[in-house]
């Protein structure tokens, strides 16, 4: 497994639409393994393929925060939200592509998602709590949308300027 470099906002690849996965190959399985390792290492609870510059509909997540459990690593290909609750929840979100920046985002409390698994089967599951927030955040990434796109323009611009500064500093280092 290989740790992949996580793109930092602003980057055109984080604003672009991705292509559906057409076949579950060994390369794709290896990519999913790399993404899980990169996510756990960060550490984070979700990572979408465009965040490592791969423009495909693939995301990984594990929102199991129980220290005694082995976790629940999930790999979702071509995920689609098929149902959303009318009830909404507010969560303070962050993003591995926008390090150290957090803001409240309102989203449906529960969602049903359909996706293709690495086993080649179609899966459907209802998510709530942190899982619901995470899966919606990651699916947004597959369509070029970031959590800061839900914020007021001024707040979004402030965060973007901070990230531009961070990238300049990293480039000099
Ligand atoms: Ni993110």
Short mmCIF file of C-alpha atoms in Angstrom, two decimals, residues 46-104:
data_model
loop_
_atom_site.label_atom_id
_atom_site.label_comp_id
_atom_site.label_asym_id
_atom_site.label_seq_id
_atom_site.Cartn_x
_atom_site.Cartn_y
_atom_site.Cartn_z
CA UNK A 46 -13.56 9.93 4.79
CA UNK A 47 -11.64 10.44 1.56
CA UNK A 48 -12.85 10.81 -2.01
CA UNK A 49 -10.79 9.91 -5.10
CA UNK A 50 -10.52 13.47 -6.51
CA UNK A 51 -8.76 14.46 -3.26
CA UNK A 52 -5.81 12.36 -4.46
CA UNK A 53 -6.25 13.52 -8.05
CA UNK A 54 -8.11 10.44 -9.30
CA UNK A 55 -11.20 11.63 -11.17
CA UNK A 56 -13.42 8.62 -10.56
CA UNK A 57 -16.54 8.02 -8.48
CA UNK A 58 -14.84 6.29 -5.58
CA UNK A 59 -14.85 7.14 -1.89
CA UNK A 60 -13.74 5.48 1.32
CA UNK A 61 -14.95 6.13 4.85
CA UNK A 62 -14.91 4.79 8.39
CA UNK A 63 -16.88 6.73 10.98
CA UNK A 64 -16.67 4.03 13.64
CA UNK A 65 -15.05 5.88 16.52
CA UNK A 66 -15.39 3.08 19.07
CA UNK A 67 -11.82 2.44 20.19
CA UNK A 68 -12.63 -1.18 21.09
CA UNK A 69 -13.95 -2.01 17.65
CA UNK A 70 -11.90 -2.94 14.60
CA UNK A 71 -13.59 -0.14 12.67
CA UNK A 72 -15.75 -0.38 9.61
CA UNK A 73 -13.77 0.54 6.50
CA UNK A 74 -16.17 1.11 3.60
CA UNK A 75 -15.47 1.53 -0.12
CA UNK A 76 -18.26 3.03 -2.24
CA UNK A 77 -18.15 3.10 -6.05
CA UNK A 78 -20.61 5.25 -8.01
CA UNK A 79 -22.57 6.20 -4.87
CA UNK A 80 -25.94 7.90 -5.34
CA UNK A 81 -28.19 9.39 -2.65
CA UNK A 82 -31.60 7.77 -3.24
CA UNK A 83 -33.46 9.25 -0.26
CA UNK A 84 -32.97 12.08 2.23
CA UNK A 85 -34.80 12.75 5.50
CA UNK A 86 -36.76 15.97 5.82
CA UNK A 87 -35.15 16.46 9.21
CA UNK A 88 -31.80 18.23 9.10
CA UNK A 89 -28.80 18.26 11.43
CA UNK A 90 -25.94 20.66 11.90
CA UNK A 91 -22.44 19.23 12.16
CA UNK A 92 -19.13 21.00 12.40
CA UNK A 93 -17.35 19.69 9.31
CA UNK A 94 -13.75 19.65 8.25
CA UNK A 95 -11.94 18.26 5.23
CA UNK A 96 -8.52 16.73 4.61
CA UNK A 97 -8.22 19.06 1.60
CA UNK A 98 -8.93 22.10 3.80
CA UNK A 99 -6.75 21.36 6.84
CA UNK A 100 -7.55 22.87 10.25
CA UNK A 101 -10.66 24.71 9.06
CA UNK A 102 -14.04 23.79 10.53
CA UNK A 103 -17.54 25.17 10.05
CA UNK A 104 -21.16 24.23 10.73
#
